[in-house]
mmCIF file of C-alpha atoms and ligand atoms in Angstrom:
data_model
loop_
_atom_site.group_PDB
_atom_site.id
_atom_site.type_symbol
_atom_site.label_atom_id
_atom_site.label_comp_id
_atom_site.label_asym_id
_atom_site.label_seq_id
_atom_site.Cartn_x
_atom_site.Cartn_y
_atom_site.Cartn_z
ATOM 1 C CA MET A 1 0.341 -0.394 0.320
ATOM 2 C CA PRO A 2 -0.648 3.245 -0.457
ATOM 3 C CA ALA A 3 -1.111 2.735 -4.253
ATOM 4 C CA THR A 4 -1.709 -1.313 -4.842
ATOM 5 C CA VAL A 5 -1.392 -2.075 -8.444
ATOM 6 C CA VAL A 6 -3.424 -6.012 -8.689
ATOM 7 C CA VAL A 7 -2.504 -7.871 -12.739
ATOM 8 C CA GLY A 8 -2.702 -11.008 -13.873
ATOM 9 C CA GLY A 9 0.675 -12.287 -14.742
ATOM 10 C CA PHE A 10 -0.192 -14.970 -17.363
ATOM 11 C CA PHE A 11 -3.349 -15.046 -19.775
ATOM 12 C CA GLY A 12 -5.884 -13.683 -17.323
ATOM 13 C CA ASP A 13 -8.520 -16.344 -14.912
ATOM 14 C CA GLU A 14 -5.312 -15.920 -12.575
ATOM 15 C CA GLY A 15 -7.530 -15.169 -9.627
ATOM 16 C CA LYS A 16 -7.379 -11.668 -9.738
ATOM 17 C CA GLY A 17 -10.611 -11.843 -7.992
ATOM 18 C CA LYS A 18 -10.071 -14.047 -5.329
ATOM 19 C CA ILE A 19 -7.160 -11.651 -4.699
ATOM 20 C CA ILE A 20 -7.789 -8.197 -4.711
ATOM 21 C CA SER A 21 -11.409 -9.055 -2.682
ATOM 22 C CA TYR A 22 -8.828 -10.432 0.514
ATOM 23 C CA LEU A 23 -7.490 -7.399 -0.020
ATOM 24 C CA ALA A 24 -9.803 -4.736 0.213
ATOM 25 C CA LEU A 25 -10.889 -7.018 3.696
ATOM 26 C CA LYS A 26 -7.368 -6.662 5.059
ATOM 27 C CA ASP A 27 -5.872 -3.793 4.149
ATOM 28 C CA LYS A 28 -9.021 -2.115 4.062
ATOM 29 C CA PRO A 29 -8.314 0.891 1.337
ATOM 30 C CA GLN A 30 -10.300 4.104 0.541
ATOM 31 C CA ILE A 31 -10.210 3.126 -2.623
ATOM 32 C CA VAL A 32 -10.702 0.144 -4.721
ATOM 33 C CA VAL A 33 -10.254 1.012 -8.757
ATOM 34 C CA ARG A 34 -11.037 -1.074 -11.650
ATOM 35 C CA GLY A 35 -8.457 -0.559 -14.609
ATOM 36 C CA GLY A 36 -8.711 -2.574 -17.692
ATOM 37 C CA VAL A 37 -10.640 -3.986 -20.747
ATOM 38 C CA GLY A 38 -14.106 -4.322 -19.120
ATOM 39 C CA PRO A 39 -16.929 -6.407 -19.540
ATOM 40 C CA ASN A 40 -14.865 -8.858 -21.083
ATOM 41 C CA ALA A 41 -13.428 -10.117 -18.251
ATOM 42 C CA GLY A 42 -15.074 -11.662 -15.504
ATOM 43 C CA HIS A 43 -13.661 -12.189 -11.745
ATOM 44 C CA THR A 44 -15.135 -14.449 -8.947
ATOM 45 C CA PHE A 45 -15.179 -14.181 -5.271
ATOM 46 C CA VAL A 46 -16.830 -16.549 -2.711
ATOM 47 C CA LEU A 47 -17.287 -15.374 1.036
ATOM 48 C CA ASP A 48 -18.852 -18.117 3.386
ATOM 49 C CA GLY A 49 -19.595 -20.202 0.569
ATOM 50 C CA GLN A 50 -21.592 -17.233 -1.433
ATOM 51 C CA VAL A 51 -20.121 -16.889 -4.823
ATOM 52 C CA HIS A 52 -19.561 -13.584 -6.178
ATOM 53 C CA LYS A 53 -19.543 -12.597 -10.005
ATOM 54 C CA VAL A 54 -18.508 -9.776 -11.157
ATOM 55 C CA ARG A 55 -17.644 -8.427 -15.242
ATOM 56 C CA MET A 56 -17.623 -3.885 -14.788
ATOM 57 C CA LEU A 57 -17.740 -3.341 -10.777
ATOM 58 C CA PRO A 58 -14.446 -3.848 -8.811
ATOM 59 C CA SER A 59 -14.218 -6.910 -6.736
ATOM 60 C CA ALA A 60 -14.243 -5.095 -3.887
ATOM 61 C CA VAL A 61 -17.940 -4.978 -2.863
ATOM 62 C CA LEU A 62 -17.618 -7.626 -0.080
ATOM 63 C CA ASN A 63 -16.092 -4.208 2.439
ATOM 64 C CA LYS A 64 -18.749 -2.041 2.064
ATOM 65 C CA GLU A 65 -16.651 0.717 3.594
ATOM 66 C CA CYS A 66 -14.527 1.740 0.417
ATOM 67 C CA ARG A 67 -15.114 3.687 -2.715
ATOM 68 C CA LEU A 68 -15.585 1.586 -6.055
ATOM 69 C CA MET A 69 -14.175 3.452 -8.806
ATOM 70 C CA ILE A 70 -14.179 2.402 -12.553
ATOM 71 C CA GLY A 71 -11.217 4.493 -14.518
ATOM 72 C CA ALA A 72 -11.511 6.404 -17.878
ATOM 73 C CA GLY A 73 -9.060 3.812 -19.926
ATOM 74 C CA VAL A 74 -12.535 0.837 -19.188
ATOM 75 C CA VAL A 75 -14.929 0.380 -22.048
ATOM 76 C CA ILE A 76 -17.952 0.123 -19.667
ATOM 77 C CA ASN A 77 -21.150 -2.319 -20.789
ATOM 78 C CA PRO A 78 -24.088 -0.166 -19.233
ATOM 79 C CA GLU A 79 -26.673 -2.965 -18.947
ATOM 80 C CA ILE A 80 -24.090 -5.353 -17.246
ATOM 81 C CA LEU A 81 -22.717 -2.709 -14.850
ATOM 82 C CA LEU A 82 -26.083 -1.522 -13.795
ATOM 83 C CA ASN A 83 -27.457 -5.043 -12.963
ATOM 84 C CA GLU A 84 -24.302 -5.949 -10.734
ATOM 85 C CA ILE A 85 -24.726 -2.131 -9.390
ATOM 86 C CA SER A 86 -28.165 -2.903 -7.787
ATOM 87 C CA ARG A 87 -27.337 -6.978 -6.934
ATOM 88 C CA HIS A 88 -24.387 -5.182 -5.216
ATOM 89 C CA ASN A 89 -26.168 -1.998 -4.109
ATOM 90 C CA VAL A 90 -23.398 0.211 -4.242
ATOM 91 C CA GLN A 91 -25.571 2.944 -5.215
ATOM 92 C CA ASP A 92 -23.993 5.287 -3.146
ATOM 93 C CA ARG A 93 -20.602 4.728 -3.333
ATOM 94 C CA LEU A 94 -19.836 3.713 -6.855
ATOM 95 C CA PHE A 95 -17.973 5.793 -9.280
ATOM 96 C CA ILE A 96 -17.229 6.431 -13.143
ATOM 97 C CA ASP A 97 -15.229 8.170 -15.228
ATOM 98 C CA ARG A 98 -17.207 10.523 -17.578
ATOM 99 C CA GLN A 99 -14.282 9.239 -20.267
ATOM 100 C CA CYS A 100 -15.445 5.399 -20.235
ATOM 101 C CA GLY A 101 -15.785 4.302 -22.990
ATOM 102 C CA VAL A 102 -19.756 2.814 -23.874
ATOM 103 C CA ILE A 103 -19.838 -0.366 -25.619
ATOM 104 C CA GLU A 104 -23.186 -0.723 -27.389
ATOM 105 C CA SER A 105 -24.744 -3.779 -29.651
ATOM 106 C CA SER A 106 -23.296 -2.628 -33.074
ATOM 107 C CA HIS A 107 -20.118 -3.255 -30.954
ATOM 108 C CA ILE A 108 -21.419 -6.849 -29.753
ATOM 109 C CA ASP A 109 -22.714 -8.093 -33.367
ATOM 110 C CA ARG A 110 -18.731 -7.713 -34.339
ATOM 111 C CA ASP A 111 -17.128 -8.802 -31.766
ATOM 112 C CA LYS A 112 -19.321 -11.878 -32.075
ATOM 113 C CA ALA A 113 -19.199 -11.877 -36.597
ATOM 114 C CA ASP A 114 -16.391 -14.865 -37.334
ATOM 115 C CA ASP A 115 -13.646 -12.373 -38.094
ATOM 116 C CA LEU A 116 -12.678 -11.434 -34.553
ATOM 117 C CA LYS A 117 -14.435 -15.011 -32.444
ATOM 118 C CA GLY A 118 -13.491 -17.302 -35.245
ATOM 119 C CA ARG A 119 -10.091 -16.243 -35.930
ATOM 120 C CA ILE A 120 -8.906 -15.168 -31.778
ATOM 121 C CA GLY A 121 -11.550 -16.559 -30.006
ATOM 122 C CA THR A 122 -12.346 -13.373 -28.419
ATOM 123 C CA THR A 123 -15.307 -13.348 -25.451
ATOM 124 C CA GLY A 124 -18.222 -11.422 -27.490
ATOM 125 C CA SER A 125 -18.264 -9.091 -25.375
ATOM 126 C CA GLY A 126 -17.788 -5.629 -27.617
ATOM 127 C CA THR A 127 -14.692 -4.440 -25.652
ATOM 128 C CA GLY A 128 -12.219 -4.464 -28.926
ATOM 129 C CA PRO A 129 -14.588 -2.693 -31.745
ATOM 130 C CA ALA A 130 -15.234 -0.300 -28.843
ATOM 131 C CA ASN A 131 -11.989 -0.428 -28.419
ATOM 132 C CA SER A 132 -11.151 0.385 -31.946
ATOM 133 C CA ASP A 133 -14.271 2.633 -31.934
ATOM 134 C CA ARG A 134 -12.385 4.620 -29.174
ATOM 135 C CA ALA A 135 -9.275 5.121 -31.765
ATOM 136 C CA LEU A 136 -11.169 6.270 -34.464
ATOM 137 C CA ARG A 137 -13.029 8.681 -31.779
ATOM 138 C CA THR A 138 -16.906 7.670 -33.100
ATOM 139 C CA LEU A 139 -16.562 5.741 -29.518
ATOM 140 C CA HIS A 140 -19.180 7.245 -27.311
ATOM 141 C CA MET A 141 -18.631 7.966 -23.612
ATOM 142 C CA ALA A 142 -20.337 7.366 -20.008
ATOM 143 C CA SER A 143 -20.921 11.461 -19.509
ATOM 144 C CA GLU A 144 -23.245 11.120 -22.801
ATOM 145 C CA LEU A 145 -26.074 8.790 -21.330
ATOM 146 C CA LYS A 146 -29.084 9.331 -18.540
ATOM 147 C CA GLU A 147 -28.562 6.198 -16.613
ATOM 148 C CA LEU A 148 -24.899 6.576 -16.118
ATOM 149 C CA SER A 149 -25.090 10.068 -15.165
ATOM 150 C CA PRO A 150 -25.271 10.033 -11.347
ATOM 151 C CA TYR A 151 -22.247 7.682 -10.976
ATOM 152 C CA LEU A 152 -20.254 9.893 -13.460
ATOM 153 C CA GLY A 153 -17.162 11.567 -11.767
ATOM 154 C CA ASP A 154 -13.277 12.466 -12.917
ATOM 155 C CA VAL A 155 -11.922 9.474 -11.369
ATOM 156 C CA SER A 156 -8.584 10.022 -12.316
ATOM 157 C CA ASN A 157 -8.733 13.133 -9.762
ATOM 158 C CA ALA A 158 -10.556 10.928 -6.352
ATOM 159 C CA VAL A 159 -7.869 8.797 -6.752
ATOM 160 C CA ASN A 160 -4.834 11.199 -6.598
ATOM 161 C CA PHE A 161 -6.473 13.647 -4.145
ATOM 162 C CA ALA A 162 -6.908 10.482 -1.891
ATOM 163 C CA LEU A 163 -3.304 9.866 -2.180
ATOM 164 C CA ASP A 164 -2.833 13.367 -2.173
ATOM 165 C CA ARG A 165 -5.140 12.457 2.225
ATOM 166 C CA MET A 166 -2.318 9.160 2.576
ATOM 167 C CA GLU A 167 -6.010 7.001 1.795
ATOM 168 C CA LYS A 168 -4.747 3.949 0.514
ATOM 169 C CA VAL A 169 -6.124 3.262 -3.095
ATOM 170 C CA LEU A 170 -5.832 -0.571 -4.317
ATOM 171 C CA VAL A 171 -5.381 -0.663 -8.360
ATOM 172 C CA GLU A 172 -7.829 -4.023 -10.316
ATOM 173 C CA GLY A 173 -6.712 -4.574 -13.364
ATOM 174 C CA THR A 174 -8.413 -7.281 -15.917
ATOM 175 C CA GLN A 175 -7.231 -10.052 -18.496
ATOM 176 C CA GLY A 176 -3.459 -11.044 -18.155
ATOM 177 C CA THR A 177 0.587 -9.543 -19.204
ATOM 178 C CA PHE A 178 0.325 -12.744 -22.188
ATOM 179 C CA LEU A 179 -3.263 -10.819 -23.545
ATOM 180 C CA SER A 180 -1.984 -7.502 -23.963
ATOM 181 C CA LEU A 181 -1.729 -6.434 -26.901
ATOM 182 C CA TYR A 182 1.644 -4.737 -26.873
ATOM 183 C CA HIS A 183 3.646 -7.758 -25.463
ATOM 184 C CA GLY A 184 1.085 -10.090 -25.553
ATOM 185 C CA SER A 185 0.813 -13.037 -28.168
ATOM 186 C CA TYR A 186 -0.208 -11.067 -30.577
ATOM 187 C CA PRO A 187 -3.244 -11.457 -32.860
ATOM 188 C CA TYR A 188 -3.964 -13.587 -29.964
ATOM 189 C CA VAL A 189 -4.807 -10.892 -27.702
ATOM 190 C CA THR A 190 -6.976 -8.248 -26.128
ATOM 191 C CA SER A 191 -8.203 -5.310 -27.144
ATOM 192 C CA LYS A 192 -5.520 -2.806 -25.250
ATOM 193 C CA ASP A 193 -2.062 -2.730 -23.550
ATOM 194 C CA VAL A 194 -2.932 -4.536 -20.026
ATOM 195 C CA THR A 195 0.523 -4.426 -18.172
ATOM 196 C CA ALA A 196 0.751 -2.096 -15.467
ATOM 197 C CA SER A 197 1.968 0.470 -16.450
ATOM 198 C CA ALA A 198 -1.512 0.648 -18.272
ATOM 199 C CA ILE A 199 -3.857 -0.131 -15.996
ATOM 200 C CA CYS A 200 -2.302 3.063 -14.273
ATOM 201 C CA ALA A 201 -2.871 4.611 -17.070
ATOM 202 C CA ASP A 202 -6.727 3.641 -17.963
ATOM 203 C CA ILE A 203 -6.873 5.302 -14.367
ATOM 204 C CA GLY A 204 -4.704 8.590 -14.590
ATOM 205 C CA LEU A 205 -2.464 7.072 -11.897
ATOM 206 C CA GLY A 206 0.942 8.354 -13.472
ATOM 207 C CA PRO A 207 3.985 5.910 -12.010
ATOM 208 C CA THR A 208 5.561 8.657 -9.590
ATOM 209 C CA ARG A 209 3.126 7.828 -7.169
ATOM 210 C CA VAL A 210 2.671 3.100 -7.581
ATOM 211 C CA ASP A 211 4.567 1.950 -3.842
ATOM 212 C CA ASP A 212 3.387 -1.597 -5.110
ATOM 213 C CA VAL A 213 2.834 -3.976 -8.188
ATOM 214 C CA MET A 214 1.881 -7.351 -6.706
ATOM 215 C CA LEU A 215 1.544 -10.058 -9.821
ATOM 216 C CA VAL A 216 -0.955 -12.700 -9.442
ATOM 217 C CA PHE A 217 -0.093 -16.201 -10.596
ATOM 218 C CA LYS A 218 -2.221 -19.515 -10.708
ATOM 219 C CA ALA A 219 -0.172 -22.299 -9.592
ATOM 220 C CA TYR A 220 -0.883 -23.912 -13.427
ATOM 221 C CA VAL A 221 -1.227 -21.348 -16.535
ATOM 222 C CA THR A 222 -4.703 -21.596 -18.479
ATOM 223 C CA ARG A 223 -5.854 -19.704 -21.179
ATOM 224 C CA VAL A 224 -9.440 -19.567 -23.245
ATOM 225 C CA GLY A 225 -9.248 -18.756 -26.850
ATOM 226 C CA ALA A 226 -7.235 -19.114 -29.801
ATOM 227 C CA GLY A 227 -2.954 -18.523 -29.449
ATOM 228 C CA LEU A 228 0.720 -20.859 -28.285
ATOM 229 C CA LEU A 229 0.484 -21.967 -24.934
ATOM 230 C CA GLN A 230 3.390 -24.278 -24.304
ATOM 231 C CA ASN A 231 4.085 -27.358 -22.311
ATOM 232 C CA GLU A 232 -0.298 -27.580 -23.442
ATOM 233 C CA LEU A 233 -1.944 -30.196 -21.268
ATOM 234 C CA SER A 234 -4.126 -32.583 -23.137
ATOM 235 C CA LYS A 235 -8.772 -32.548 -22.092
ATOM 236 C CA GLU A 236 -7.405 -35.705 -20.011
ATOM 237 C CA GLU A 237 -4.783 -34.845 -17.834
ATOM 238 C CA ALA A 238 -6.119 -31.607 -17.551
ATOM 239 C CA GLN A 239 -9.014 -32.936 -15.809
ATOM 240 C CA LYS A 240 -6.664 -35.712 -13.777
ATOM 241 C CA ARG A 241 -4.339 -32.994 -12.094
ATOM 242 C CA GLY A 242 -7.957 -30.532 -11.925
ATOM 243 C CA TRP A 243 -6.706 -28.008 -13.732
ATOM 244 C CA PHE A 244 -9.606 -28.519 -15.950
ATOM 245 C CA GLU A 245 -11.723 -25.150 -15.460
ATOM 246 C CA VAL A 246 -14.690 -23.262 -17.863
ATOM 247 C CA ALA A 247 -14.556 -19.690 -18.048
ATOM 248 C CA THR A 248 -16.454 -17.165 -15.957
ATOM 249 C CA VAL A 249 -17.590 -15.370 -18.923
ATOM 250 C CA THR A 250 -18.193 -17.823 -22.320
ATOM 251 C CA GLY A 251 -18.113 -20.589 -20.394
ATOM 252 C CA ARG A 252 -15.312 -22.229 -22.749
ATOM 253 C CA GLU A 253 -13.090 -24.800 -21.663
ATOM 254 C CA ARG A 254 -9.709 -23.068 -20.608
ATOM 255 C CA ARG A 255 -6.503 -24.828 -21.722
ATOM 256 C CA ALA A 256 -4.025 -26.075 -19.786
ATOM 257 C CA ALA A 257 -0.090 -26.377 -18.841
ATOM 258 C CA PRO A 258 2.292 -26.328 -16.053
ATOM 259 C CA PHE A 259 3.163 -23.477 -13.777
ATOM 260 C CA ASN A 260 5.919 -21.846 -16.476
ATOM 261 C CA PHE A 261 8.898 -20.276 -15.011
ATOM 262 C CA ASP A 262 9.860 -18.226 -18.049
ATOM 263 C CA LEU A 263 7.023 -16.700 -18.517
ATOM 264 C CA ALA A 264 6.557 -15.904 -15.022
ATOM 265 C CA LYS A 265 9.943 -14.156 -15.004
ATOM 266 C CA ARG A 266 9.114 -11.718 -18.348
ATOM 267 C CA ALA A 267 5.752 -10.965 -17.004
ATOM 268 C CA ILE A 268 7.892 -9.444 -13.390
ATOM 269 C CA MET A 269 9.607 -7.504 -16.032
ATOM 270 C CA LEU A 270 6.498 -6.129 -17.417
ATOM 271 C CA ASN A 271 5.169 -5.257 -15.172
ATOM 272 C CA GLY A 272 7.729 -3.907 -12.798
ATOM 273 C CA ALA A 273 6.512 -6.341 -9.803
ATOM 274 C CA THR A 274 7.516 -5.841 -6.265
ATOM 275 C CA GLN A 275 5.603 -8.412 -5.204
ATOM 276 C CA LEU A 276 4.603 -11.939 -6.411
ATOM 277 C CA ALA A 277 0.905 -14.321 -5.277
ATOM 278 C CA VAL A 278 0.391 -17.169 -6.292
ATOM 279 C CA THR A 279 -3.148 -18.717 -6.320
ATOM 280 C CA LYS A 280 -5.443 -22.073 -6.283
ATOM 281 C CA LEU A 281 -2.118 -23.988 -4.573
ATOM 282 C CA ASP A 282 -4.920 -26.208 -3.008
ATOM 283 C CA ILE A 283 -5.069 -28.027 -6.482
ATOM 284 C CA ALA A 284 -1.857 -28.209 -7.494
ATOM 285 C CA PHE A 285 -1.067 -29.820 -3.857
ATOM 286 C CA PRO A 286 -5.256 -30.548 -2.582
ATOM 287 C CA GLU A 287 -3.905 -30.990 1.241
ATOM 288 C CA CYS A 288 -2.654 -27.647 1.279
ATOM 289 C CA ALA A 289 -6.573 -26.867 0.563
ATOM 290 C CA HIS A 290 -8.247 -24.287 3.552
ATOM 291 C CA ILE A 291 -4.910 -23.094 5.218
ATOM 292 C CA ARG A 292 -3.636 -19.865 6.654
ATOM 293 C CA GLN A 293 -0.557 -20.517 7.459
ATOM 294 C CA TYR A 294 2.530 -20.230 5.417
ATOM 295 C CA ASP A 295 4.302 -23.412 8.165
ATOM 296 C CA LYS A 296 1.321 -26.011 7.505
ATOM 297 C CA LEU A 297 2.020 -25.798 4.365
ATOM 298 C CA SER A 298 3.089 -29.272 3.064
ATOM 299 C CA GLU A 299 6.672 -29.793 2.008
ATOM 300 C CA ALA A 300 6.587 -29.706 -1.599
ATOM 301 C CA ALA A 301 4.101 -26.779 -2.070
ATOM 302 C CA LYS A 302 6.417 -24.998 0.381
ATOM 303 C CA ASN A 303 9.682 -26.541 -2.740
ATOM 304 C CA PHE A 304 6.959 -24.713 -4.811
ATOM 305 C CA ILE A 305 6.926 -21.280 -3.737
ATOM 306 C CA GLN A 306 10.788 -21.566 -2.426
ATOM 307 C CA GLN A 307 11.032 -22.338 -6.424
ATOM 308 C CA ILE A 308 9.090 -19.678 -7.713
ATOM 309 C CA GLU A 309 11.059 -17.100 -5.176
ATOM 310 C CA ASN A 310 14.730 -18.255 -6.107
ATOM 311 C CA ALA A 311 13.441 -18.581 -9.753
ATOM 312 C CA THR A 312 12.402 -14.461 -9.814
ATOM 313 C CA GLY A 313 14.169 -13.289 -6.755
ATOM 314 C CA LEU A 314 10.826 -12.013 -5.957
ATOM 315 C CA LYS A 315 8.949 -12.887 -2.514
ATOM 316 C CA VAL A 316 5.574 -14.690 -2.631
ATOM 317 C CA THR A 317 3.705 -12.781 -0.275
ATOM 318 C CA VAL A 318 0.023 -13.500 -0.769
ATOM 319 C CA VAL A 319 -0.907 -17.327 -1.271
ATOM 320 C CA GLY A 320 -4.592 -18.383 -2.582
ATOM 321 C CA THR A 321 -5.590 -22.593 -0.850
ATOM 322 C CA GLY A 322 -9.393 -22.109 -1.654
ATOM 323 C CA GLU A 323 -12.517 -20.425 -2.678
ATOM 324 C CA ASP A 324 -13.163 -18.375 0.249
ATOM 325 C CA VAL A 325 -11.924 -14.886 0.282
ATOM 326 C CA TYR A 326 -10.472 -15.947 3.548
ATOM 327 C CA ASP A 327 -8.745 -19.102 2.902
ATOM 328 C CA THR A 328 -5.027 -16.932 1.851
ATOM 329 C CA VAL A 329 -1.849 -17.292 3.455
ATOM 330 C CA ASP A 330 -0.224 -13.886 4.077
ATOM 331 C CA ARG A 331 2.879 -13.432 4.103
ATOM 332 C CA ARG A 332 3.352 -9.480 3.600
ATOM 333 C CA SER A 333 5.136 -7.461 6.890
HETATM 334 P P1 IMP B 401 -10.967 -10.536 -26.376
HETATM 335 O O1 IMP B 401 -10.516 -9.478 -24.614
HETATM 336 O O2 IMP B 401 -12.588 -10.303 -25.861
HETATM 337 O O3 IMP B 401 -10.970 -9.366 -27.466
HETATM 338 O O4 IMP B 401 -10.861 -11.823 -26.707
HETATM 339 C C1 IMP B 401 -9.379 -11.690 -27.319
HETATM 340 C C2 IMP B 401 -8.510 -12.484 -26.941
HETATM 341 O O5 IMP B 401 -8.547 -12.425 -24.971
HETATM 342 C C3 IMP B 401 -9.782 -14.218 -26.336
HETATM 343 O O6 IMP B 401 -8.436 -15.418 -26.878
HETATM 344 C C4 IMP B 401 -10.350 -14.019 -25.067
HETATM 345 O O7 IMP B 401 -9.850 -15.304 -24.415
HETATM 346 C C5 IMP B 401 -9.179 -13.167 -24.112
HETATM 347 N N1 IMP B 401 -9.193 -12.898 -23.497
HETATM 348 C C6 IMP B 401 -10.581 -11.188 -22.947
HETATM 349 N N2 IMP B 401 -10.452 -11.741 -21.408
HETATM 350 C C7 IMP B 401 -10.009 -12.197 -21.111
HETATM 351 C C8 IMP B 401 -10.050 -12.342 -19.340
HETATM 352 O O8 IMP B 401 -10.424 -11.577 -18.726
HETATM 353 N N3 IMP B 401 -9.466 -13.467 -18.734
HETATM 354 C C9 IMP B 401 -9.598 -14.534 -19.393
HETATM 355 N N4 IMP B 401 -9.169 -14.316 -21.647
HETATM 356 C C10 IMP B 401 -9.495 -12.983 -21.753
HETATM 357 MG MG1 MG B 402 -11.951 -14.568 -15.037
#
């Protein structure tokens, strides 16, 4: 803290939603602000058996005290957003930047057309065509929509002013490093850069104001859509290991591979990471399920964490050992 950015280290679906919701409850930041692309990302978190999913709101709704914000760089689907606002009852504490872009049904149609969906395997949520219209300067802004007017604000100003007052700000990234339009496996990428610098630019936070970049890895690698996945396992092998997953937004099957140390090191470089989180340790090491103290993890699991730390030179400060937000080993401080 005070300004911590959380981003994904692989191809999205690293479990950022769980990490953000944990940090939001534990560190009690005054603001949790979402950057990234838009409703193509689905973040999931579970508390006391209740499953929550968000595609537009920051994954911090469980902390009832903090202000939730969406940065200007994000493109909004108003229907999905308004739905989430009422479902999570955050009318009085959600702020979206006036300059957020707006996804229209024509963007979704274009995204679902064979070219993008077939060639790239996009989520079909309209984010790519909306961003292409933004580049053409034809995209509508949130400030033009009456139904969004109660929530409009100047998010960059609010975030920077909060930091001036020494408040804590948690910045939520979406997607993952290798889905970056600039640094990922082009053309099988999303429609924007999604590394830490870009997430900060989305919300209008300058690089000198950031204190920590937490990079989130899953204990194995998954990828949806097309594009290279090194050491990809067969579906049968993924199922056998318990690594087989189905995507939150699209319901598509995720391809799986073992943890990739070369990708991890490159992601650390691209994001300027200062600390690491590893999620789903319990899936790779079932004996670690629900453990919340580092000492109680199995030797094999601790060796794996150690191996990551040795290879990267960074500390794994937060480890996920189960679905629940509090199934977390916290090694900070
Ligand atoms: P788009 O972002 O919908 O344009 O899709 C481009 C590529 O990024 C496709 O391979 C998608 O599956 C992938 N992608 C986009 N958002 C996410 C995400 O949040 N998690 C995982 N993959 C994603
Ligand atoms: Mg996801």
